[in-house]
XYZ file of C-alpha atoms in Angstrom:
651
model
C -0.066 -0.012 0.042
C 1.247 3.477 -0.631
C 2.313 5.380 2.391
C -0.025 8.006 3.589
C 1.993 10.954 4.778
C -0.166 11.729 7.781
C 0.819 10.100 11.074
C -1.541 9.588 14.018
C -3.494 7.211 15.997
C -6.842 5.924 14.548
C -9.562 6.826 17.090
C -12.942 5.789 15.260
C -13.719 3.387 12.531
C -17.007 3.930 10.892
C -18.747 1.524 8.547
C -21.337 2.427 5.686
C -21.447 5.953 6.857
C -23.380 8.899 5.692
C -20.361 10.450 4.145
C -19.997 10.528 0.311
C -17.449 7.904 0.605
C -19.204 5.567 2.722
C -17.708 2.009 2.885
C -15.245 2.690 5.711
C -13.920 5.915 7.393
C -10.935 6.088 9.689
C -10.726 9.143 11.766
C -7.740 10.179 14.129
C -5.983 13.369 15.350
C -6.174 15.844 12.357
C -6.958 13.171 9.553
C -9.696 11.339 7.896
C -9.316 8.455 5.533
C -12.589 7.662 3.405
C -12.308 4.214 2.065
C -14.136 2.649 -0.911
C -13.417 -0.990 -1.095
C -13.648 -3.037 -4.215
C -12.241 -6.618 -4.405
C -12.010 -6.168 -8.269
C -12.745 -3.107 -10.426
C -12.034 -1.892 -13.817
C -11.355 1.444 -15.056
C -14.375 2.729 -17.144
C -15.480 6.064 -18.573
C -19.137 4.864 -18.632
C -21.476 7.022 -16.534
C -23.094 3.927 -14.980
C -19.937 1.941 -14.338
C -18.633 0.970 -11.030
C -15.495 3.208 -11.523
C -17.780 6.108 -12.242
C -19.542 5.633 -8.776
C -16.374 5.603 -7.091
C -15.322 8.922 -8.635
C -18.837 10.314 -8.079
C -18.223 9.608 -4.187
C -14.751 11.154 -4.329
C -16.213 14.339 -5.921
C -19.101 14.377 -3.557
C -16.745 14.030 -0.556
C -14.450 16.861 -1.920
C -17.567 19.338 -2.486
C -19.254 18.613 0.746
C -16.511 18.613 3.443
C -13.149 19.989 1.853
C -10.912 19.725 4.800
C -7.106 19.517 5.225
C -6.215 15.858 6.140
C -8.736 14.099 4.045
C -7.697 11.338 1.798
C -9.840 9.426 -0.560
C -8.728 5.652 -0.757
C -9.663 3.144 -3.472
C -8.818 -0.108 -1.725
C -8.622 -3.237 -3.943
C -6.865 -6.597 -4.456
C -4.133 -7.373 -6.937
C -6.873 -9.041 -9.015
C -8.299 -5.603 -10.199
C -7.483 -4.317 -13.594
C -3.947 -2.958 -14.126
C -5.558 0.213 -15.370
C -6.411 0.634 -11.626
C -3.445 -1.083 -9.894
C -0.703 0.249 -12.138
C -1.956 3.246 -14.270
C -4.249 5.002 -11.920
C -1.944 4.408 -9.071
C 0.893 5.956 -11.032
C -0.944 9.003 -12.223
C -2.127 9.840 -8.488
C 1.232 9.200 -7.099
C 2.773 11.756 -9.876
C 0.202 14.240 -8.834
C 1.257 14.276 -5.238
C 4.858 14.441 -6.276
C 4.277 17.160 -8.784
C 6.016 15.022 -11.577
C 6.438 16.702 -14.878
C 4.440 14.406 -17.114
C 5.942 16.006 -20.285
C 9.398 15.085 -19.167
C 8.467 11.261 -19.122
C 5.288 10.930 -21.429
C 2.460 8.794 -20.123
C 2.001 5.362 -21.863
C -1.101 4.809 -24.036
C -3.052 3.176 -21.205
C -1.689 5.657 -18.568
C -2.940 8.480 -20.823
C -6.295 6.846 -21.241
C -6.719 6.251 -17.506
C -5.850 9.935 -16.999
C -8.391 11.245 -19.576
C -11.218 8.908 -18.524
C -10.645 9.921 -14.957
C -10.557 13.513 -15.697
C -13.661 13.197 -17.832
C -15.649 11.422 -14.805
C -14.318 14.134 -12.450
C -15.582 16.927 -14.595
C -18.939 15.331 -15.326
C -19.732 14.506 -11.572
C -18.456 17.943 -10.305
C -20.728 19.710 -12.760
C -23.667 17.397 -11.815
C -23.136 18.217 -8.087
C -22.289 21.955 -8.422
C -23.647 22.858 -11.554
C -20.328 24.531 -12.627
C -17.153 23.596 -14.331
C -14.345 22.196 -12.145
C -11.255 24.491 -12.136
C -7.839 23.031 -12.894
C -6.749 23.652 -9.198
C -9.701 21.588 -7.828
C -9.090 18.848 -10.454
C -5.407 18.770 -9.421
C -6.263 18.607 -5.722
C -8.715 15.862 -6.110
C -6.082 13.811 -7.981
C -3.582 14.369 -5.138
C -5.984 13.117 -2.487
C -6.810 9.855 -4.318
C -4.693 6.798 -3.208
C -4.882 3.324 -4.812
C -4.275 0.721 -2.055
C -3.462 -2.563 -3.527
C -4.111 -4.968 -0.539
C -3.110 -8.712 -0.613
C -5.507 -9.792 2.175
C -6.580 -13.020 0.368
C -6.069 -16.341 2.262
C -2.309 -16.889 2.412
C -1.339 -13.426 1.070
C 1.611 -11.478 2.605
C -0.568 -8.920 4.350
C -2.677 -11.565 6.020
C 0.593 -13.226 7.235
C 1.502 -9.848 8.754
C -1.852 -9.503 10.222
C -1.507 -12.738 11.925
C 1.942 -12.107 13.250
C 0.555 -8.727 14.795
C -2.628 -10.325 16.276
C -0.486 -13.258 17.508
C 1.447 -11.076 19.669
C -1.508 -9.264 21.170
C -3.961 -12.140 21.385
C -4.607 -14.770 24.032
C -6.306 -16.855 21.446
C -5.027 -18.254 17.982
C -4.545 -15.227 15.549
C -6.768 -16.995 12.777
C -9.658 -17.151 15.275
C -9.305 -13.374 16.376
C -8.966 -12.264 12.674
C -12.058 -14.203 11.960
C -13.846 -12.571 14.977
C -12.670 -9.087 13.881
C -13.918 -9.611 10.263
C -17.157 -10.728 11.471
C -17.464 -7.679 13.887
C -16.573 -5.478 10.781
C -19.335 -7.113 8.519
C -21.939 -6.802 11.482
C -21.212 -2.994 11.906
C -21.133 -2.552 8.076
C -24.551 -4.262 7.878
C -25.997 -2.220 10.558
C -24.290 1.033 9.421
C -22.460 1.573 12.646
C -19.272 2.803 13.969
C -16.951 1.953 16.644
C -14.319 3.727 18.616
C -11.191 2.709 20.364
C -13.054 2.395 23.821
C -15.889 0.268 22.402
C -13.619 -1.898 20.505
C -11.572 -2.743 23.576
C -14.850 -3.302 25.430
C -15.975 -5.623 22.749
C -12.646 -7.485 21.887
C -10.403 -6.497 24.754
C -10.926 -9.922 26.567
C -8.901 -11.442 23.793
C -5.904 -9.239 24.493
C -3.352 -8.519 27.153
C -2.833 -5.310 29.109
C -0.384 -2.972 27.581
C 1.511 0.324 28.298
C 2.068 3.354 26.137
C 2.205 2.828 22.392
C 5.469 2.828 20.546
C 5.586 0.623 17.440
C 3.554 -2.427 16.485
C 5.723 -4.982 18.127
C 6.904 -3.203 21.376
C 5.148 -2.643 24.426
C 1.639 -1.869 23.316
C 1.433 -5.330 21.410
C 3.591 -8.235 21.956
C 4.256 -8.369 25.587
C 2.222 -8.245 28.739
C 4.281 -7.533 31.851
C 3.122 -9.608 34.849
C 5.063 -7.155 37.193
C 3.934 -3.845 36.111
C 6.513 -1.241 35.718
C 4.360 1.235 37.665
C 4.431 -1.012 40.778
C 8.111 -1.686 41.217
C 9.127 -2.515 44.685
C 12.547 -0.738 45.595
C 12.805 -0.849 49.356
C 14.046 -4.452 49.909
C 16.840 -6.641 48.936
C 15.665 -10.345 48.753
C 18.733 -12.583 48.457
C 18.976 -16.271 47.924
C 22.502 -17.357 48.911
C 24.575 -20.373 49.717
C 24.560 -20.636 53.539
C 26.517 -23.815 54.803
C 25.850 -22.880 58.477
C 23.587 -24.278 61.126
C 22.953 -27.169 59.058
C 21.314 -25.288 56.318
C 22.345 -25.181 52.473
C 20.498 -22.157 51.318
C 19.321 -18.948 52.917
C 16.504 -16.753 51.570
C 16.909 -13.533 53.347
C 14.948 -10.194 53.235
C 17.057 -7.073 53.864
C 16.449 -3.415 54.109
C 17.899 -1.766 51.049
C 18.391 1.911 52.023
C 19.671 3.639 55.028
C 17.913 6.604 56.462
C 20.233 8.843 54.405
C 19.534 7.002 51.391
C 22.782 5.162 50.961
C 22.798 1.350 50.209
C 23.001 -0.890 53.061
C 24.260 -3.959 51.251
C 26.607 -4.083 48.166
C 26.774 -6.611 45.506
C 30.115 -7.342 43.575
C 30.660 -10.192 41.149
C 28.688 -13.249 42.596
C 28.702 -11.860 46.138
C 26.327 -9.820 48.495
C 28.373 -7.778 50.996
C 26.903 -6.890 54.386
C 28.220 -4.949 57.330
C 31.132 -6.393 59.369
C 32.545 -7.668 55.965
C 30.014 -10.504 55.921
C 29.959 -12.019 52.403
C 27.430 -14.553 50.991
C 27.629 -16.110 47.570
C 24.526 -15.385 45.583
C 22.227 -17.755 43.885
C 19.734 -15.022 43.133
C 18.615 -11.567 43.817
C 14.915 -10.305 43.901
C 12.783 -7.337 44.577
C 10.228 -9.219 46.567
C 9.838 -12.448 48.654
C 7.164 -13.657 46.175
C 9.501 -13.212 43.229
C 12.072 -15.478 45.011
C 9.622 -18.062 45.729
C 8.485 -18.159 42.106
C 12.193 -18.708 41.184
C 12.530 -21.568 43.637
C 9.371 -23.184 42.367
C 10.297 -22.871 38.802
C 13.726 -24.397 39.529
C 12.589 -27.037 42.071
C 15.060 -29.774 41.007
C 17.903 -27.403 41.939
C 16.591 -27.012 45.515
C 14.913 -30.343 46.100
C 17.530 -31.808 48.272
C 18.648 -28.589 49.926
C 17.728 -27.440 53.428
C 16.350 -23.951 53.042
C 16.227 -21.372 55.706
C 14.032 -18.320 55.205
C 14.676 -15.073 57.169
C 12.171 -12.326 56.592
C 12.582 -8.799 57.927
C 11.499 -8.589 61.484
C 9.361 -5.343 61.017
C 5.953 -4.215 59.911
C 7.309 -1.200 58.103
C 6.553 -0.893 54.544
C 10.030 -0.313 53.182
C 8.741 0.072 49.395
C 6.893 3.063 50.643
C 9.660 5.162 52.126
C 10.854 8.306 50.403
C 14.146 6.707 49.248
C 12.591 3.622 47.821
C 9.669 5.685 46.024
C 12.356 7.927 44.458
C 14.453 5.102 43.288
C 11.336 3.267 41.866
C 10.573 6.493 39.815
C 14.211 6.628 38.582
C 13.933 2.776 37.580
C 10.858 3.499 35.490
C 12.214 6.314 33.864
C 15.263 4.493 32.902
C 13.446 1.675 31.263
C 11.177 4.127 29.373
C 14.444 5.695 27.764
C 15.260 2.211 26.506
C 14.642 2.491 22.629
C 15.046 -1.389 22.371
C 13.184 -2.787 25.620
C 13.040 -6.299 24.358
C 16.698 -6.824 23.462
C 18.552 -8.746 26.187
C 20.618 -6.594 28.465
C 23.303 -9.213 28.596
C 23.672 -10.861 25.111
C 22.057 -8.233 22.996
C 19.754 -10.720 21.088
C 15.883 -10.249 20.769
C 13.899 -11.828 23.660
C 11.066 -14.100 22.621
C 10.579 -16.592 25.593
C 7.803 -16.626 28.018
C 8.536 -15.223 31.585
C 11.692 -13.573 30.674
C 13.116 -11.735 33.760
C 12.656 -7.950 33.982
C 15.540 -6.879 36.008
C 17.792 -3.843 37.038
C 21.542 -3.824 37.161
C 22.494 -2.053 40.251
C 25.925 -3.345 41.475
C 29.506 -2.002 42.013
C 31.553 -1.419 38.956
C 28.604 -1.510 36.477
C 26.278 1.312 34.998
C 22.889 1.301 36.265
C 20.242 0.124 33.849
C 17.022 -1.841 33.515
C 15.423 -4.145 31.109
C 14.760 -7.706 30.234
C 17.201 -10.643 29.915
C 16.825 -14.199 28.808
C 16.484 -16.572 31.568
C 19.760 -18.207 30.527
C 21.429 -14.804 30.626
C 20.250 -14.011 34.255
C 23.250 -13.457 36.358
C 23.061 -13.670 40.247
C 23.569 -10.049 41.045
C 20.659 -8.924 38.608
C 17.920 -7.938 40.762
C 14.676 -9.383 39.294
C 11.796 -7.029 39.363
C 9.291 -9.329 37.646
C 8.816 -10.964 34.379
C 6.614 -10.728 31.141
C 4.099 -13.357 30.240
C 3.314 -13.714 26.465
C 0.735 -16.342 25.063
C 2.657 -16.027 21.870
C 5.761 -17.201 23.317
C 4.138 -20.100 25.191
C 2.428 -21.299 21.834
C 5.769 -20.845 20.165
C 8.176 -21.758 22.496
C 10.567 -23.019 19.669
C 11.033 -19.509 18.246
C 13.755 -18.730 20.602
C 15.480 -15.205 20.270
C 13.107 -14.565 17.342
C 12.670 -10.972 16.391
C 8.905 -10.480 15.824
C 9.155 -6.957 15.107
C 11.620 -7.390 12.236
C 9.664 -10.061 10.792
C 6.265 -8.121 11.036
C 7.790 -5.080 9.239
C 9.390 -7.072 6.464
C 6.797 -9.643 5.584
C 4.307 -6.965 4.372
C 6.545 -5.939 1.370
C 8.544 -9.216 0.936
C 8.629 -12.855 -0.344
C 7.403 -11.743 -3.735
C 8.849 -14.980 -5.316
C 6.751 -17.107 -3.110
C 3.353 -15.419 -3.612
C 2.454 -17.300 -6.886
C 1.701 -21.094 -6.562
C 3.903 -23.091 -8.840
C 1.874 -26.269 -9.076
C 4.644 -28.558 -8.131
C 5.641 -30.018 -4.720
C 9.359 -29.400 -5.485
C 10.211 -26.294 -7.337
C 13.675 -24.382 -8.165
C 14.066 -20.723 -7.053
C 16.600 -19.170 -9.315
C 19.075 -16.593 -8.002
C 21.709 -14.516 -9.591
C 24.777 -14.483 -7.327
C 25.999 -11.340 -9.025
C 23.008 -9.558 -8.745
C 23.722 -5.683 -8.405
C 21.212 -3.277 -6.907
C 23.335 -0.343 -6.038
C 22.741 1.550 -9.261
C 20.896 4.797 -8.625
C 20.698 5.607 -12.452
C 18.167 7.952 -13.543
C 16.558 5.826 -16.436
C 14.686 2.582 -16.688
C 13.339 0.211 -19.282
C 9.644 0.076 -20.392
C 8.123 -2.733 -22.227
C 4.802 -1.715 -24.321
C 2.317 -4.555 -24.942
C -0.082 -5.177 -27.582
C -3.078 -4.504 -25.685
C -1.874 -0.882 -24.678
C -0.532 -1.730 -21.343
C 3.076 -1.653 -20.312
C 5.480 -3.323 -17.930
C 9.057 -2.007 -16.679
C 12.043 -4.164 -16.645
C 12.334 -5.497 -13.032
C 14.650 -7.521 -11.020
C 13.394 -9.186 -7.945
C 10.047 -7.395 -8.327
C 11.638 -3.979 -8.248
C 12.023 -1.447 -11.276
C 15.606 -1.506 -12.403
C 17.525 1.675 -12.458
C 20.090 2.194 -15.140
C 22.236 4.873 -16.711
C 20.738 6.304 -19.932
C 23.267 4.496 -22.013
C 22.653 1.063 -20.241
C 18.864 1.466 -20.337
C 19.214 2.248 -24.133
C 21.364 -0.746 -24.623
C 19.066 -3.055 -22.826
C 16.096 -1.605 -24.798
C 17.983 -2.188 -28.075
C 19.080 -5.705 -27.091
C 15.416 -6.466 -26.278
C 14.007 -4.970 -29.255
C 16.258 -7.162 -31.567
C 15.030 -10.306 -29.837
C 11.488 -9.197 -30.298
C 11.858 -8.596 -33.947
C 13.609 -11.949 -34.338
C 10.630 -13.589 -32.621
C 8.102 -11.753 -34.715
C 9.959 -12.856 -37.827
C 9.632 -16.330 -36.614
C 5.646 -15.706 -36.160
C 6.327 -16.636 -32.490
C 6.401 -13.255 -30.623
C 7.718 -12.605 -27.280
C 5.022 -12.144 -24.854
C 3.984 -11.730 -21.117
C 1.329 -13.651 -19.499
C -2.146 -12.184 -18.865
C -4.671 -13.539 -16.438
C -8.417 -13.891 -16.821
C -8.873 -10.747 -15.219
C -6.554 -8.902 -17.489
C -3.857 -8.374 -15.216
C -0.373 -8.806 -16.864
C 1.567 -11.527 -15.038
C 5.215 -12.454 -14.298
C 5.689 -15.067 -17.030
C 7.782 -14.015 -20.079
C 8.484 -15.923 -23.166
C 7.549 -16.852 -26.596
C 3.881 -17.240 -27.548
C 4.183 -20.992 -28.097
C 5.890 -21.466 -24.687
C 3.343 -19.585 -22.703
C 0.448 -21.176 -24.362
C 1.884 -24.605 -23.777
C 2.252 -23.892 -20.055
C -1.506 -22.777 -19.958
C -0.914 -18.946 -19.908
C -2.688 -16.312 -21.892
C -0.004 -14.461 -23.910
C -0.023 -10.773 -24.775
C 2.728 -9.678 -27.373
C 5.395 -7.272 -26.700
C 5.535 -4.411 -29.466
C 8.461 -2.184 -28.308
C 11.033 -1.571 -25.700
C 11.988 1.967 -24.646
C 14.545 3.661 -22.394
C 12.585 6.151 -20.355
C 13.479 8.414 -17.320
C 12.925 6.860 -13.808
C 10.530 8.456 -11.532
C 9.153 7.649 -7.943
C 5.693 7.159 -9.276
C 6.929 4.350 -11.670
C 8.789 2.838 -8.870
C 5.755 2.847 -6.607
C 3.356 1.681 -9.137
C 5.472 -1.073 -10.819
C 7.477 -2.429 -8.136
C 5.837 -5.301 -6.575
C 7.723 -5.687 -3.482
C 10.787 -4.486 -1.333
C 12.294 -7.758 -1.116
C 11.980 -10.789 -3.491
C 13.121 -13.589 -1.314
C 13.258 -12.116 2.348
C 12.289 -12.365 5.075
C 13.379 -15.937 5.781
C 13.958 -17.727 9.018
C 16.720 -20.159 9.671
C 17.878 -22.015 12.688
C 21.217 -21.378 14.486
C 23.193 -23.396 16.963
C 22.340 -21.922 20.431
C 25.992 -22.509 21.508
C 28.066 -21.618 18.599
C 25.794 -19.232 16.902
C 26.475 -20.708 13.461
C 23.627 -21.725 11.052
C 22.715 -25.334 11.455
C 23.540 -27.171 8.383
C 22.641 -30.889 8.092
C 23.712 -33.221 5.198
C 24.930 -29.953 3.394
C 21.489 -28.527 3.529
C 20.396 -25.291 5.186
C 16.568 -25.154 5.861
C 14.807 -21.918 5.425
C 11.243 -21.015 6.364
C 8.820 -18.619 4.834
C 6.463 -18.862 8.039
C 8.309 -19.222 11.203
C 4.820 -19.798 13.194
C 4.968 -23.274 11.350
C 8.320 -24.262 12.720
C 6.872 -26.856 14.991
C 5.388 -28.597 12.007
C 8.631 -28.693 10.184
C 10.760 -29.971 13.167
C 8.188 -32.823 13.869
C 8.449 -33.691 10.201
C 12.360 -33.597 10.290
C 12.393 -35.577 13.372
C 10.293 -38.529 11.697
C 12.928 -38.463 9.096
C 15.688 -39.108 11.613
C 17.023 -35.641 12.043
C 18.126 -34.637 15.416
C 18.634 -30.895 15.972
C 20.937 -29.423 18.704
C 19.613 -26.651 20.960
C 18.807 -23.736 18.692
C 17.732 -20.157 18.266
C 15.749 -18.798 15.119
C 17.362 -16.052 13.087
C 16.180 -14.064 10.160
C 17.492 -13.065 6.717
C 15.454 -9.867 6.806
C 16.473 -8.488 3.404
C 17.522 -9.621 -0.108
C 21.015 -8.189 0.407
C 21.578 -10.505 3.479
C 20.026 -13.372 1.677
C 22.532 -12.706 -1.142
C 25.552 -12.607 1.167
C 24.306 -15.597 3.052
C 23.688 -17.714 -0.096
C 27.295 -16.865 -1.444
C 28.906 -17.878 2.043
C 26.803 -21.185 1.760
C 28.087 -21.884 -1.667
C 31.739 -21.497 -0.825
C 31.010 -24.066 2.140
C 29.601 -26.487 -0.492
C 26.091 -26.557 1.002
C 22.679 -25.559 -0.487
C 19.482 -23.913 0.737
C 15.948 -25.309 0.627
C 13.000 -23.277 1.505
C 10.092 -24.991 3.575
C 11.431 -28.586 3.212
C 9.295 -31.429 4.189
C 10.776 -34.911 4.052
C 9.773 -38.493 3.705
C 10.622 -40.810 6.628
C 13.672 -42.080 4.442
C 14.818 -38.435 4.270
C 13.916 -37.822 0.664
C 12.666 -34.314 -0.103
C 8.892 -34.368 -1.017
C 8.156 -30.717 -0.839
C 10.146 -27.480 -0.901
C 11.803 -24.705 -2.957
C 15.472 -25.423 -3.977
C 17.501 -22.220 -4.239
C 19.599 -22.470 -7.550
C 22.031 -20.069 -9.113
C 21.063 -19.040 -12.536
C 23.178 -16.352 -14.354
C 20.982 -16.523 -17.659
C 18.127 -14.643 -15.971
C 20.546 -11.675 -14.914
C 19.702 -9.492 -17.958
C 16.366 -10.929 -18.989
C 12.938 -9.377 -18.512
C 11.919 -12.104 -16.179
C 12.574 -11.556 -12.310
C 15.520 -13.532 -11.131
């Protein structure tokens, strides 16, 4: 979806409103998004067409309530006509960017889309106002129109992103919650109702945890619920669990007053020791803010203490030491320190992302170390870290195998990634071609356009992105492709792109006979031209930011190296399915070491990783499923293919 340049929190969602654009209205602080949703739509200039109805609603909204911050969004799926998803999208983007169309003339279809839309805008404006539309109003409406191409079909990339977002918020499986939200939306639409943030929380809040202030989709407001709330930090006591080989005991759980009357520390922590007055030193097992926290630790590690004699020594006082001025001041300091942490769910010890249930929330408050607060992995917990509480996550409990997995990175990348895996290949085992010498460093100001027989156009892309070239290279590429087109025409077997039943130009490129043979509907290429590169071209014709990424892989928990078995590295397109894959591999006799889950978040990282893998003599298979004898029965085999480097097909 094109980025909307307004930022802010959505406060109200209204369905089937009395506004001119009535499908859906999103309102927030200083903005309103009016959304007209069409699963499929074609661009038509006929007065009674569906597209004419959409333009009529845009004009009515503009003339009835022309306010700054309003945007008119045509939301549709990739199945809609390319006149909408490509041509109209490019025109409206160019209008916002104030691009000079005379410097880069519109294609035949783009020009037709522009003229038909202008015709409808003028027609409906005159019907509504009984006057002609001015050039400035015409341009302003164009600037306010956005074409949002949303892949929310089952299995689509946006649905995956939604599932990841809901999984982190939800106490129930994300598919069920998504179904509930869709049902709620349909009910509100049927009854022409609206819902605000408070009502939505009342209606659906039981399925979510309790969160703190919003930052990003994957931090405090979403993926984590703190079982020990930051606002209630206990700062007045030191509860220490120590080795205590005295009086016939093995372990001592002692509760100590933390601050003297002057605010100084009454005990010190150095290395693995707690040091008290009179030079008394105990070897620490653990350090906690409360007795309850210490008891939870003992219960969670019962085998460690089963044969130990434990002595408990609480403070002999009824005073609330957590309510003293020094304790309250320190608790406030502790909260403020945590709020300053820009990466709150990165382990303070190892620096890796934390994705485990009940990860300790701690403060580092010991001699020789700078003070800080945050989370650590349970395996990274040191005896001198003062445990303030922990976080509980249904997501982490349900996906315990996803250790150290960075949900935030995955959520951000999946929305505009994995382009190569979106189209079904129809075979259980397929090859994914990769150019090991792919170069995406060019910032040239030219690109290559392929004009097709039906009046539509495509741009030369690599990995779903429009390729930038110097003018000389773009003209050279265009010349080479034109020679190939003419040779194919002379053989009466023209070079073509595929086109689906909805008229959407597809990804397949080849001769007419080849595309027909594999069941595609060909549309012939007429001419290839070198044209200036613009942002509107990039936004309209680039299908994704990453062709392969993001992909997940397993790393050895001890060494940090990728886990390669029988010269094969396994990559996953959906990490939430990890349990399914590990169960399958186990049946094939594969025993995995302790592992964490890492991410190849960009194609650049994917390329470097694959090049290193090739040097080692190994290969990568995406989503591999195995027979009990170890044979591959399903998956994508990554294969280098230099032939695709300069072709019109995506590599």
